[in-house]
CSV table of C-alpha atoms in Angstrom, one decimal:
chain,number,residue,atom,x,y,z
C,1,GLN,CA,-20.2,-17.4,19.0
C,2,VAL,CA,-18.9,-14.4,20.6
C,3,GLN,CA,-20.9,-11.2,19.8
C,4,LEU,CA,-20.8,-7.8,20.9
C,5,GLN,CA,-23.4,-5.0,19.7
C,6,GLU,CA,-22.8,-1.2,20.6
C,7,SER,CA,-25.7,1.3,20.9
C,8,GLY,CA,-26.3,4.6,21.8
C,9,PRO,CA,-27.4,7.9,20.4
C,10,GLY,CA,-25.3,8.9,17.3
C,11,LEU,CA,-25.3,12.6,18.0
C,12,VAL,CA,-24.4,14.3,21.1
C,13,LYS,CA,-23.9,18.3,21.9
C,14,PRO,CA,-21.0,19.7,23.0
C,15,SER,CA,-20.5,19.7,26.8
C,16,GLU,CA,-22.9,16.8,27.1
C,17,THR,CA,-22.2,13.1,28.3
C,18,LEU,CA,-21.8,10.5,25.6
C,19,SER,CA,-23.5,7.1,26.7
C,20,LEU,CA,-22.7,3.7,25.0
C,21,THR,CA,-24.0,0.3,26.1
C,22,CYS,CA,-22.4,-2.8,24.7
C,23,ALA,CA,-24.4,-6.0,24.8
C,24,VAL,CA,-22.3,-9.4,24.9
C,25,SER,CA,-24.2,-12.5,23.5
C,26,GLY,CA,-22.8,-16.2,22.8
C,27,PHE,CA,-20.5,-15.7,25.8
C,28,SER,CA,-20.7,-15.1,29.6
C,29,ILE,CA,-19.7,-11.8,30.5
C,30,SER,CA,-18.7,-13.1,34.0
C,31,SER,CA,-16.2,-15.4,32.7
C,32,ASP,CA,-12.4,-14.6,33.1
C,33,TYR,CA,-12.3,-12.2,30.7
C,34,TRP,CA,-12.0,-8.2,30.7
C,35,TRP,CA,-14.3,-6.0,28.6
C,36,GLY,CA,-13.4,-2.8,26.9
C,37,TRP,CA,-13.9,0.3,24.8
C,38,ILE,CA,-11.9,1.6,22.0
C,39,ARG,CA,-12.6,4.6,19.6
C,40,HIS,CA,-11.5,5.5,16.3
C,41,PRO,CA,-11.6,9.2,15.5
C,42,PRO,CA,-12.0,10.1,11.8
C,43,GLY,CA,-8.6,10.3,9.9
C,44,LYS,CA,-6.7,9.3,13.2
C,45,GLY,CA,-5.4,6.0,14.9
C,46,LEU,CA,-7.3,4.0,17.3
C,47,GLU,CA,-7.3,5.0,20.9
C,48,TRP,CA,-8.0,2.8,23.9
C,49,ILE,CA,-10.4,4.0,26.2
C,50,ALA,CA,-11.0,1.8,29.3
C,51,THR,CA,-11.3,-1.8,30.2
C,52,ILE,CA,-13.5,-3.5,33.2
C,53,TYR,CA,-13.8,-7.0,34.7
C,54,HIS,CA,-17.0,-8.5,35.8
C,55,ASN,CA,-16.1,-7.8,39.4
C,56,GLY,CA,-16.1,-4.2,38.7
C,57,ARG,CA,-12.3,-3.4,38.7
C,58,THR,CA,-11.2,-0.9,36.2
C,59,PHE,CA,-8.6,0.6,34.0
C,60,TYR,CA,-8.7,3.8,32.3
C,61,ASN,CA,-6.4,5.6,29.7
C,62,PRO,CA,-4.8,8.5,31.8
C,63,SER,CA,-5.4,11.1,29.1
C,64,LEU,CA,-9.1,10.7,29.5
C,65,LYS,CA,-9.7,9.2,33.0
C,66,SER,CA,-11.1,12.6,34.4
C,67,ARG,CA,-14.0,12.3,31.8
C,68,VAL,CA,-14.6,8.7,31.6
C,69,THR,CA,-16.6,5.9,33.5
C,70,ILE,CA,-17.1,2.3,32.6
C,71,SER,CA,-19.5,0.2,34.3
C,72,ILE,CA,-21.0,-3.4,34.0
C,73,ASP,CA,-24.1,-5.2,34.3
C,74,THR,CA,-23.6,-8.9,34.5
C,75,SER,CA,-27.2,-9.6,35.1
C,76,ARG,CA,-27.9,-8.0,31.6
C,77,SER,CA,-24.7,-9.0,30.1
C,78,GLN,CA,-23.7,-5.6,29.0
C,79,PHE,CA,-21.3,-3.0,30.0
C,80,SER,CA,-21.2,0.7,29.3
C,81,LEU,CA,-19.4,3.6,28.7
C,82,GLY,CA,-19.7,7.1,29.7
C,83,LEU,CA,-17.8,10.3,28.5
C,84,SER,CA,-18.5,13.5,30.0
C,85,SER,CA,-17.9,17.0,28.8
C,86,VAL,CA,-17.7,16.1,25.1
C,87,THR,CA,-16.1,18.0,22.3
C,88,ALA,CA,-15.8,17.8,18.7
C,89,ALA,CA,-12.6,16.2,19.5
C,90,ASP,CA,-14.4,13.2,20.7
C,91,THR,CA,-16.1,12.5,17.4
C,92,ALA,CA,-15.3,8.9,16.6
C,93,VAL,CA,-16.3,5.3,16.0
C,94,TYR,CA,-16.8,3.9,18.9
C,95,TYR,CA,-15.9,0.0,19.6
C,96,CYS,CA,-16.6,-2.4,22.2
C,97,GLY,CA,-14.5,-5.6,22.8
C,98,ARG,CA,-13.5,-8.7,24.6
C,99,GLN,CA,-10.0,-8.5,26.0
C,100,LEU,CA,-7.9,-11.7,26.2
C,101,GLY,CA,-7.4,-13.1,29.4
C,102,ASN,CA,-4.0,-14.1,30.8
C,103,ASP,CA,-2.7,-10.6,31.2
C,104,LEU,CA,-2.4,-10.1,27.4
C,105,TRP,CA,-4.3,-6.8,26.9
C,106,SER,CA,-5.2,-7.7,23.3
C,107,TYR,CA,-8.7,-7.7,21.8
C,108,ASP,CA,-10.1,-10.7,20.1
C,109,TYR,CA,-13.6,-9.9,19.8
C,110,TRP,CA,-15.1,-6.3,18.4
C,111,GLY,CA,-18.4,-5.0,18.2
C,112,GLN,CA,-18.9,-3.5,14.6
C,113,GLY,CA,-18.6,-0.1,15.8
C,114,THR,CA,-21.0,2.8,16.3
C,115,LEU,CA,-20.1,6.6,15.1
C,116,VAL,CA,-20.8,9.1,17.5
C,117,THR,CA,-20.8,12.9,16.2
C,118,VAL,CA,-20.3,15.5,18.8
C,119,SER,CA,-22.3,18.6,17.2
C,120,SER,CA,-24.4,21.3,18.3
S,1,GLN,CA,1.0,9.4,26.3
S,2,SER,CA,2.0,9.6,22.6
S,3,ALA,CA,1.1,7.1,20.3
S,4,LEU,CA,3.5,4.2,19.4
S,5,THR,CA,5.4,5.0,15.9
S,6,GLN,CA,4.6,3.4,12.8
S,7,PRO,CA,5.5,4.4,9.3
S,8,PRO,CA,2.5,6.0,7.6
S,9,SER,CA,2.7,3.6,4.7
S,10,VAL,CA,4.2,0.6,2.9
S,11,SER,CA,3.7,-1.1,-0.1
S,12,GLY,CA,4.7,-4.6,-1.9
S,13,SER,CA,3.7,-6.7,-4.8
S,14,PRO,CA,1.5,-10.0,-4.7
S,15,GLY,CA,3.9,-12.8,-3.3
S,16,GLN,CA,6.4,-10.3,-1.7
S,17,SER,CA,7.2,-9.8,2.1
S,18,VAL,CA,6.6,-6.7,3.9
S,19,THR,CA,7.5,-5.4,7.2
S,20,ILE,CA,5.8,-2.9,9.6
S,21,SER,CA,7.7,-1.5,12.5
S,22,CYS,CA,6.0,-0.5,15.9
S,23,THR,CA,8.3,1.8,18.0
S,24,GLY,CA,7.7,2.8,21.4
S,25,SER,CA,9.7,3.0,24.7
S,26,SER,CA,10.8,1.1,27.9
S,27,SER,CA,7.8,2.0,29.4
S,28,ASP,CA,5.6,0.0,26.7
S,29,VAL,CA,6.8,-2.1,23.9
S,30,GLY,CA,10.4,-2.7,25.4
S,31,GLY,CA,9.2,-3.3,28.7
S,32,PHE,CA,6.3,-5.8,28.2
S,33,ASN,CA,5.8,-8.7,26.0
S,34,ARG,CA,2.0,-7.7,25.7
S,35,VAL,CA,2.7,-6.2,21.6
S,36,SER,CA,-0.6,-6.9,19.5
S,37,TRP,CA,-1.4,-6.4,15.8
S,38,TYR,CA,-4.5,-5.6,14.4
S,39,HIS,CA,-5.8,-5.4,10.6
S,40,GLN,CA,-8.6,-3.1,9.5
S,41,PRO,CA,-9.9,-3.1,6.3
S,42,PRO,CA,-12.0,0.0,5.3
S,43,GLY,CA,-15.3,0.4,7.0
S,44,THR,CA,-14.8,-2.6,9.1
S,45,ALA,CA,-13.7,-3.4,12.9
S,46,PRO,CA,-10.3,-4.3,13.9
S,47,ARG,CA,-9.2,-7.8,13.6
S,48,LEU,CA,-6.8,-9.3,15.8
S,49,LEU,CA,-3.8,-11.2,14.1
S,50,ILE,CA,-1.2,-11.3,16.7
S,51,TYR,CA,-0.9,-11.0,20.5
S,52,GLY,CA,1.9,-11.5,22.9
S,53,VAL,CA,4.4,-10.4,20.3
S,54,ARG,CA,4.3,-13.5,18.4
S,55,ASN,CA,1.2,-15.3,19.0
S,56,ARG,CA,-1.6,-16.0,16.2
S,57,PRO,CA,-5.2,-16.4,17.3
S,58,SER,CA,-7.0,-19.4,15.7
S,59,GLY,CA,-7.7,-18.7,12.0
S,60,VAL,CA,-4.8,-16.2,11.3
S,61,PRO,CA,-2.6,-17.4,8.5
S,62,ASP,CA,1.0,-18.3,9.3
S,63,ARG,CA,1.8,-15.8,6.4
S,64,PHE,CA,1.5,-13.2,9.4
S,65,SER,CA,4.3,-13.1,12.1
S,66,GLY,CA,5.3,-11.0,15.0
S,67,SER,CA,8.6,-10.2,16.5
S,68,LYS,CA,10.3,-7.9,19.1
S,69,SER,CA,13.8,-6.2,19.5
S,70,GLY,CA,14.2,-3.6,22.2
S,71,ASN,CA,11.8,-0.8,21.9
S,72,THR,CA,10.6,-1.8,18.5
S,73,ALA,CA,8.0,-4.6,17.3
S,74,SER,CA,7.4,-5.8,14.0
S,75,LEU,CA,4.7,-7.4,11.8
S,76,THR,CA,5.9,-9.2,8.9
S,77,ILE,CA,3.5,-10.5,6.1
S,78,SER,CA,4.7,-12.9,3.7
S,79,GLY,CA,3.4,-14.2,0.3
S,80,LEU,CA,1.2,-10.9,0.1
S,81,GLN,CA,-2.2,-10.9,-1.3
S,82,THR,CA,-4.3,-8.3,-2.6
S,83,GLU,CA,-6.8,-9.1,0.3
S,84,ASP,CA,-4.2,-7.8,2.7
S,85,GLU,CA,-4.5,-4.3,1.5
S,86,ALA,CA,-5.9,-2.5,4.8
S,87,ASP,CA,-4.7,-0.5,7.8
S,88,TYR,CA,-2.4,-2.1,10.4
S,89,TYR,CA,-2.3,-1.2,13.9
S,90,CYS,CA,0.1,-2.0,16.6
S,91,SER,CA,-0.6,-1.6,20.5
S,92,SER,CA,1.4,-2.3,23.8
S,93,PHE,CA,0.5,-2.4,27.4
S,94,THR,CA,2.0,0.0,29.2
S,95,SER,CA,3.7,0.9,32.4
S,96,SER,CA,0.4,2.8,33.3
S,97,ASN,CA,-1.8,-0.3,33.3
S,98,SER,CA,-3.2,1.2,30.1
S,99,VAL,CA,-3.0,0.3,26.2
S,100,LEU,CA,-1.4,2.2,23.6
S,101,PHE,CA,-1.9,2.1,20.0
S,102,GLY,CA,0.3,2.9,17.0
S,103,GLY,CA,-1.0,5.6,14.8
S,104,GLY,CA,-1.4,3.1,11.9
S,105,THR,CA,0.0,2.1,8.7
S,106,LYS,CA,-1.7,1.7,5.3
S,107,LEU,CA,-0.6,-1.2,3.4
S,108,THR,CA,-0.9,-1.2,-0.4
S,109,VAL,CA,-0.6,-4.3,-2.6
S,110,LEU,CA,0.6,-2.9,-5.7
């Protein structure tokens, strides 16, 4: 059974860098799937952040690209998100997910989500 | 990138059918058959209902169906049940090699 679990600080100060990790279990992170991050700001809709393949190939949300880094560690079966220069607008529940293959760009498995609050 | 346009809310009675629309442009919904729909009850992670415009993952009831015409995709839920009450989101692949979500629609089962 595919399971994803986000981890990281729940509170980040403005202007600092948000760092989250997603641990994947029950499935090989090196299989033919992409792995991504999506966030859900309070009272707003979902926002896609970025996606990565096991060979390190990445795609980013154009509106966040200058601040986002996504990376993958296949030996630890995990992938990570970095978001720099955060502001209150980056407060959200952050989800990691498995992206369906075959060029479909849909997420069929999701982590439970982790709330990150940006505040001093 | 602006979010895809969804109605903020829809409602229906048990047993009825409702349709939620998702309007984009030729750079996303209209240009690719890569529209997805998700269902998100309060306090839970989204669950994939439809991918590739009209395909259901294993375990999703056939009461949920997807379609597309031009720049607008639609999710139809037939035989409404009380447990269908949730937020619904569409998403689409875009010409920028990214994913764009809709603003979400709250479904109320009366």
